[in-house]
mmCIF file of C-alpha atoms in Angstrom:
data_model
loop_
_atom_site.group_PDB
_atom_site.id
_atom_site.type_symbol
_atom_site.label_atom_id
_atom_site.label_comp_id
_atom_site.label_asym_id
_atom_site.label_seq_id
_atom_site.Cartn_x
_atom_site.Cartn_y
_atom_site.Cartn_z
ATOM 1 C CA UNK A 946 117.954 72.338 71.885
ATOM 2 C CA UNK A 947 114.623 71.314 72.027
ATOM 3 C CA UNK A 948 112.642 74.519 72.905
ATOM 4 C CA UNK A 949 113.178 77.608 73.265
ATOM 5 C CA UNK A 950 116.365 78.737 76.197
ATOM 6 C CA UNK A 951 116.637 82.171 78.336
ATOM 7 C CA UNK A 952 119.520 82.576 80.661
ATOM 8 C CA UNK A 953 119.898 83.592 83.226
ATOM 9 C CA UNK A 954 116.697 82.387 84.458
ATOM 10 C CA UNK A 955 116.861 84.749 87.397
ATOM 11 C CA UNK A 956 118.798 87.931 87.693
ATOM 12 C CA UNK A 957 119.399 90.267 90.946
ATOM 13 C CA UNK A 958 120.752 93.944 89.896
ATOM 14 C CA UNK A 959 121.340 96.957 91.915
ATOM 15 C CA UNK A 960 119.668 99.947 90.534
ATOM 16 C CA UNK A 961 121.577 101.921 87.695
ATOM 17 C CA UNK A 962 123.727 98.473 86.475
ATOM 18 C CA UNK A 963 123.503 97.101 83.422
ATOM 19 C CA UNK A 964 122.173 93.555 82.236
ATOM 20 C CA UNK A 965 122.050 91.672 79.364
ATOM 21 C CA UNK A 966 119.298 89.084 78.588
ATOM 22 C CA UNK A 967 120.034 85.973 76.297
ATOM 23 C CA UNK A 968 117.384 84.070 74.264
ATOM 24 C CA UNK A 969 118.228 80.967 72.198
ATOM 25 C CA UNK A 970 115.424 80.471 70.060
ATOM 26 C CA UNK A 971 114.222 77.071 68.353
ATOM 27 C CA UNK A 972 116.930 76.238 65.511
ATOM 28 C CA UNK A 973 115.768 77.219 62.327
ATOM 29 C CA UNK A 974 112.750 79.805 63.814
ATOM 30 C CA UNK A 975 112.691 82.906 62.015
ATOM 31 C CA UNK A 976 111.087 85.122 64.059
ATOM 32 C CA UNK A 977 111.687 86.319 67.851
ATOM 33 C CA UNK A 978 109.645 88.442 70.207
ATOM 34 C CA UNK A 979 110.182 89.803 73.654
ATOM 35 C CA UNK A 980 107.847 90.039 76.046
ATOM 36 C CA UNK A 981 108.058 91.798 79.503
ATOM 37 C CA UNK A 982 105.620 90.419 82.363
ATOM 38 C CA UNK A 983 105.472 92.550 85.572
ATOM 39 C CA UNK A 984 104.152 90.673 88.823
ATOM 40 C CA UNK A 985 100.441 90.071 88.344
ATOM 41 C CA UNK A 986 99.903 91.125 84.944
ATOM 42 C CA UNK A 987 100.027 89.200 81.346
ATOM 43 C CA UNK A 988 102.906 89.832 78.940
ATOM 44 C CA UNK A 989 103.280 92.895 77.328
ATOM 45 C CA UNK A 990 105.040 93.230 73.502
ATOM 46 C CA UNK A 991 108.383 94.603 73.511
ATOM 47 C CA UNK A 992 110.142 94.038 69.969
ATOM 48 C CA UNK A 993 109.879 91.162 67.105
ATOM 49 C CA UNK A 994 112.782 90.155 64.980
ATOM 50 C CA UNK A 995 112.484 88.617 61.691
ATOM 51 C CA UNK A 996 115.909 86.860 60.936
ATOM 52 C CA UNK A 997 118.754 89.585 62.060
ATOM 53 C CA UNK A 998 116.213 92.617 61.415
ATOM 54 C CA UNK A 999 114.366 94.261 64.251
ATOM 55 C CA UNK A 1000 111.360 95.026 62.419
ATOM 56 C CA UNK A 1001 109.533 96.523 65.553
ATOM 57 C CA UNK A 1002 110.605 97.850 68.716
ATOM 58 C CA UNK A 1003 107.506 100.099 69.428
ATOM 59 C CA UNK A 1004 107.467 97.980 72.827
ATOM 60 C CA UNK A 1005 110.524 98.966 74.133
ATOM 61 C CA UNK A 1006 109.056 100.846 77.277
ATOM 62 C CA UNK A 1007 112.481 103.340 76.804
ATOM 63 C CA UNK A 1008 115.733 104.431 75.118
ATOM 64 C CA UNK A 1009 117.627 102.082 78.096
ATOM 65 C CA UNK A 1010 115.984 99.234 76.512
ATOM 66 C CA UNK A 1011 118.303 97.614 73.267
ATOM 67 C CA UNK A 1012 117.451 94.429 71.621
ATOM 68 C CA UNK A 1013 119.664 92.408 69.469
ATOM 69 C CA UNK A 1014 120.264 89.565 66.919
ATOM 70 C CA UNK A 1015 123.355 89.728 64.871
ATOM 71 C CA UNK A 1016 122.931 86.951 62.980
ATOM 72 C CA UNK A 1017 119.518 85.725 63.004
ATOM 73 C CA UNK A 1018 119.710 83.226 65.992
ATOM 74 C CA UNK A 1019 120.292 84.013 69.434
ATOM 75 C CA UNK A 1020 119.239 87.592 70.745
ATOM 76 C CA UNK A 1021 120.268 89.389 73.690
ATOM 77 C CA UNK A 1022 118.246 92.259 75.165
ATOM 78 C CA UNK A 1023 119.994 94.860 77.265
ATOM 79 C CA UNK A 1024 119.005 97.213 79.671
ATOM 80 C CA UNK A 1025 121.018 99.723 80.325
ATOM 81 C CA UNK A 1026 121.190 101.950 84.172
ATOM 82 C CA UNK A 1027 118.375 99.726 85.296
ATOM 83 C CA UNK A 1028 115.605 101.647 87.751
ATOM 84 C CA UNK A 1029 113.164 99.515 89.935
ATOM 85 C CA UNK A 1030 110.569 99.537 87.491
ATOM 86 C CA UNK A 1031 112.709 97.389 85.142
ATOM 87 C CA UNK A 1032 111.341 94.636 87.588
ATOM 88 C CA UNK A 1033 109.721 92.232 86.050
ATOM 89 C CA UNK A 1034 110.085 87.882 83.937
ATOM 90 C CA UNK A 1035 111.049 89.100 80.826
ATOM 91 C CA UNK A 1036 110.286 86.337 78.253
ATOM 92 C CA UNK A 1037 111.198 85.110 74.814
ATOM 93 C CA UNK A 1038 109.276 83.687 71.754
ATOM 94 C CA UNK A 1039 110.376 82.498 68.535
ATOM 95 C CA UNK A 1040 108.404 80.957 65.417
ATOM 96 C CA UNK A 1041 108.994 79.195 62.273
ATOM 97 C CA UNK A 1042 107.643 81.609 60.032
ATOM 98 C CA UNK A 1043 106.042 84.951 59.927
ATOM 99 C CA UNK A 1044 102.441 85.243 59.934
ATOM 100 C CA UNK A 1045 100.213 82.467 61.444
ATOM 101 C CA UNK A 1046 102.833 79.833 62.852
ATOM 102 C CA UNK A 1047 102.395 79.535 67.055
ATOM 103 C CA UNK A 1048 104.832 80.897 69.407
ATOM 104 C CA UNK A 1049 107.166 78.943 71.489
ATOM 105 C CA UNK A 1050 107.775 80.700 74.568
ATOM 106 C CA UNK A 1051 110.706 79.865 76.808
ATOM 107 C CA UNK A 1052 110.823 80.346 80.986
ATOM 108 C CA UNK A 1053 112.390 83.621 80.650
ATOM 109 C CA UNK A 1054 114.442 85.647 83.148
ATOM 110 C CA UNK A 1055 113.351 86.926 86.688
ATOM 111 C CA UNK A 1056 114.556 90.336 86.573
ATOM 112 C CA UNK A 1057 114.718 91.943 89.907
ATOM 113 C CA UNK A 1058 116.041 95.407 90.541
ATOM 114 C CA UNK A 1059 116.854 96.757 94.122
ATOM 115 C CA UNK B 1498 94.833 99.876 70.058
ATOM 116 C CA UNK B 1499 93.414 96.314 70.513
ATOM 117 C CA UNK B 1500 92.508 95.293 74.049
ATOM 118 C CA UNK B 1501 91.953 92.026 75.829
ATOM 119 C CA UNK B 1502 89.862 91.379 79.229
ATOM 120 C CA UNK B 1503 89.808 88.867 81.228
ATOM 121 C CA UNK B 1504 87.474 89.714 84.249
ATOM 122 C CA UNK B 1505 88.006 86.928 86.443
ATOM 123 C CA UNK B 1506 91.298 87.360 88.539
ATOM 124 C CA UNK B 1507 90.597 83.903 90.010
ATOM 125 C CA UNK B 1508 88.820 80.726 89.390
ATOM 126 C CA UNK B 1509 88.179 77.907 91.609
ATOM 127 C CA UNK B 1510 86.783 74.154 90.001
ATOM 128 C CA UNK B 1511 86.512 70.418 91.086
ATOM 129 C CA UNK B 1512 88.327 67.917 89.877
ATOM 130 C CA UNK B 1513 86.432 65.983 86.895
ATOM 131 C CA UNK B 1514 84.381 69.322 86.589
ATOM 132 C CA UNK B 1515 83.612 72.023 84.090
ATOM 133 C CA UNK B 1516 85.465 75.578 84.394
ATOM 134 C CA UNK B 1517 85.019 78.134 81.876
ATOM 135 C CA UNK B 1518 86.571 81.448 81.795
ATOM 136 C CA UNK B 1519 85.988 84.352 80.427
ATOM 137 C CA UNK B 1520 87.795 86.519 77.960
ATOM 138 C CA UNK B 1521 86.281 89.725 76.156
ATOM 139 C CA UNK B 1522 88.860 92.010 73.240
ATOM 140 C CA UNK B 1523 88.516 95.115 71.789
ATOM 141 C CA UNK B 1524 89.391 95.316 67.870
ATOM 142 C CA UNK B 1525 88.302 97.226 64.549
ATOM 143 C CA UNK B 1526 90.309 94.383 62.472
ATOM 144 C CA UNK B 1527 88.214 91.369 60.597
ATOM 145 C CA UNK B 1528 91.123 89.217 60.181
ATOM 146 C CA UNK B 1529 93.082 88.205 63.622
ATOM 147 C CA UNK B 1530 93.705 85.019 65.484
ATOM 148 C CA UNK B 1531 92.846 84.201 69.709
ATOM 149 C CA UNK B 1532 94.443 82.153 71.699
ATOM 150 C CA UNK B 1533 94.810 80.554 75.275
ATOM 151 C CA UNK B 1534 97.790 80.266 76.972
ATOM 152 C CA UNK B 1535 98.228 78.334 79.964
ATOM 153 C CA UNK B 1536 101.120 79.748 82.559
ATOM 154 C CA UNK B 1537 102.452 77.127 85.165
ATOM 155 C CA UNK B 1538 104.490 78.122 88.202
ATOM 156 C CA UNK B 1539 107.852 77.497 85.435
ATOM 157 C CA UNK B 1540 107.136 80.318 83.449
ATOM 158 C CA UNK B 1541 107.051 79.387 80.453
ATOM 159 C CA UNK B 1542 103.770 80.344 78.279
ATOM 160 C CA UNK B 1543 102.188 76.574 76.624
ATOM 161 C CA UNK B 1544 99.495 77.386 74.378
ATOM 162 C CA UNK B 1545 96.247 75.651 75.021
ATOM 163 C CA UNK B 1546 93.732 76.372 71.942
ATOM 164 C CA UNK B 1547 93.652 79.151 69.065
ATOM 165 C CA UNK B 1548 90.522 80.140 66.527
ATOM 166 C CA UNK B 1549 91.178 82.172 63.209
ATOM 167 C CA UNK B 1550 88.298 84.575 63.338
ATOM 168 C CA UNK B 1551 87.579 83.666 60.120
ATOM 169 C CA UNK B 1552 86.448 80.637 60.693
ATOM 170 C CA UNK B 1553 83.209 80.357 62.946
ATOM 171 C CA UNK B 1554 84.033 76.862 63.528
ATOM 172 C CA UNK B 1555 84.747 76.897 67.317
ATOM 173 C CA UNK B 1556 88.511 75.385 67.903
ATOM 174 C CA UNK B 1557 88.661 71.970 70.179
ATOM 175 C CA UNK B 1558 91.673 70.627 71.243
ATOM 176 C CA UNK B 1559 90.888 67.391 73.525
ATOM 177 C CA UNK B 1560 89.446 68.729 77.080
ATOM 178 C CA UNK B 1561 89.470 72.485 76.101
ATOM 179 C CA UNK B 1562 87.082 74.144 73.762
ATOM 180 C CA UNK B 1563 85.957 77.629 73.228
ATOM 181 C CA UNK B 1564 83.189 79.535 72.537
ATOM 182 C CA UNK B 1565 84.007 82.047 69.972
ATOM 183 C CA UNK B 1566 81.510 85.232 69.399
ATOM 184 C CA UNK B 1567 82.516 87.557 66.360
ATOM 185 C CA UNK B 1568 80.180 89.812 66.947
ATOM 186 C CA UNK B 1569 80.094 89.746 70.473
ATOM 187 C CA UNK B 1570 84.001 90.050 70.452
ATOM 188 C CA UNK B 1571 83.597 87.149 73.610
ATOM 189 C CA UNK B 1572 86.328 83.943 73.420
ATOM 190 C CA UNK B 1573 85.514 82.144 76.611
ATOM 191 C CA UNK B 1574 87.898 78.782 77.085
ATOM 192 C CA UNK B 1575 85.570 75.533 78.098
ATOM 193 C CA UNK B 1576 87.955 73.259 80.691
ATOM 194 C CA UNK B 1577 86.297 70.096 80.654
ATOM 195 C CA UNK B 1578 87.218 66.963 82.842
ATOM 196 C CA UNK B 1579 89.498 69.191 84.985
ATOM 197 C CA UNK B 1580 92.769 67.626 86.225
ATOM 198 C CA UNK B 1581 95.025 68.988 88.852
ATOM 199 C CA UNK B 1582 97.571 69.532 86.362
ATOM 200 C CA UNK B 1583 95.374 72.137 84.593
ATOM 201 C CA UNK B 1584 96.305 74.427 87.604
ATOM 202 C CA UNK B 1585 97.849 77.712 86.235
ATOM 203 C CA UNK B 1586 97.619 81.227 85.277
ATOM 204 C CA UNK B 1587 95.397 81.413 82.088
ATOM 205 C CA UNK B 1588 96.076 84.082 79.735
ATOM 206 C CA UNK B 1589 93.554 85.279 76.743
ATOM 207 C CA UNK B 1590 95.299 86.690 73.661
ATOM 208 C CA UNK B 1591 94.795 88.742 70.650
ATOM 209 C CA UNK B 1592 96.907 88.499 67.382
ATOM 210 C CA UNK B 1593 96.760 90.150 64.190
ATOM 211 C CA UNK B 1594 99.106 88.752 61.394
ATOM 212 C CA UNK B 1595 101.023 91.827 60.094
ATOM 213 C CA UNK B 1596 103.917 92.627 58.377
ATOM 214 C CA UNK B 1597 105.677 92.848 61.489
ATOM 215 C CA UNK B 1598 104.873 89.332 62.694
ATOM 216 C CA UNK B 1599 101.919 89.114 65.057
ATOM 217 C CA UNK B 1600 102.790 90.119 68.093
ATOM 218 C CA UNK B 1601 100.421 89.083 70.457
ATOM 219 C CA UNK B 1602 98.453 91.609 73.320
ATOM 220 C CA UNK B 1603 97.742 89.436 76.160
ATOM 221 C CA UNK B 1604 94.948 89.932 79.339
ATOM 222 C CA UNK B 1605 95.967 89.978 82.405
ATOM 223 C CA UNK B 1606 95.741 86.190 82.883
ATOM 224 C CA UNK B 1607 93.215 84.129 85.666
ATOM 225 C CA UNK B 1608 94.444 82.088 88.356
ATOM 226 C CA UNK B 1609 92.617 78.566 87.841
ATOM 227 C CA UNK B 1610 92.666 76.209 91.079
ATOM 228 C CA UNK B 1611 91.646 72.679 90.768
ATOM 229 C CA UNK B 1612 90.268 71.169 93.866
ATOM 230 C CA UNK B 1613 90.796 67.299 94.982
#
């Protein structure tokens, strides 16, 4: 596709479920990031991927939080017994390149825990 | 840690007018990027400007300009001509290149209304 795609773009789960979080990045982009945006706040860093390697998750607000890309293209982070604060648009970013190249950010995924 | 502050929650400008809004960081690094990201009711983050702090150059792209102080550690975003379409959370962000990518710490955005 053109730009970046996150599904599903919104996502109801009863506390303690699991969910899964897709990202299909730009073709060709080598690295990913995830970002997790609570209600009235700006994003905050979760974990970058360059290719298949997670080469930091020092974001990842807990152990229930698992990010993945087997083979270098589409990731899919997890959350595992989900709790309220879990709440939040949790949004995806790829790039051509490391270093300098700008992000592409796509609309993300409404995640709302009751 | 570096930080990023944007102390205006909410911003109000005319059509055809001049808006600019504010954005203050925290960093002990020489060599990192800036940028403004604009936020629409969609979601999805579309980046509006970005300065290398090594250049002292300030960045234009069309309408938008900013005002980059080093020193100062100030990166205030110049809206000029304002449109209704430039309504939309504005976020201020700080990147440092790294081996781990740049990942990016954001403020915590200002809500820009444009006014018929």
């Amino acid at each position: 596709g053109a730009g970046v795609s996150q599904s599903p773009r919104y996502k109801v789960a009863k506390r303690g479920q699991d969910v899964a979080l897709r990202c299909d990045p730009i073709s060709g982009h080598v690295s990913l990031f995830w970002y997790q945006q609570a209600l009235g706040q700006g994003p905050e860093f979760l974990t970058y991927f360059q290719n298949e390697a997670q080469l930091d998750k020092s974001g990842l607000p807990s152990d229930r939080f698992f990010a993945e890309r087997p083979e270098g293209s589409v990731s899919t982070l997890k959350i595992q017994r989900t709790q309220q604060e879990d709440s939040a648009v949790y949004l995806c970013a790829s790039s051509s390149r490391t270093g300098d190249s700008p992000l592409h950010f796509g609309n993300g995924t409404r995640l709302t825990v009751t | 840690a570096q930080t990023v502050t944007q102390s205006q929650p909410e911003m109000s400008v005319q059509e055809a007018e001049t808006v600019t809004l504010s954005c203050t960081y925290d960093t002990s690094e020489s060599d990192y990027y800036l940028f403004w990201y604009k936020q629409p009711p969609s979601r999805q983050m579309i980046l509006v400007i970005r300065q290398e702090a090594y250049k002292q150059q300030n960045a234009t792209e069309n309408r938008f300009s900013v005002n980059f102080q080093k020193a100062a550690k100030s990166f205030s975003l110049k809206i000029s001509d304002s449109q209704l379409g430039d309504a939309a959370m504005y976020f201020c962000a700080y990147g440092r290149n790294s081996n781990s990518g740049y990942a990016l710490n954001f403020g915590k955005g200002t809500s820009l209304l444009v006014t018929p």
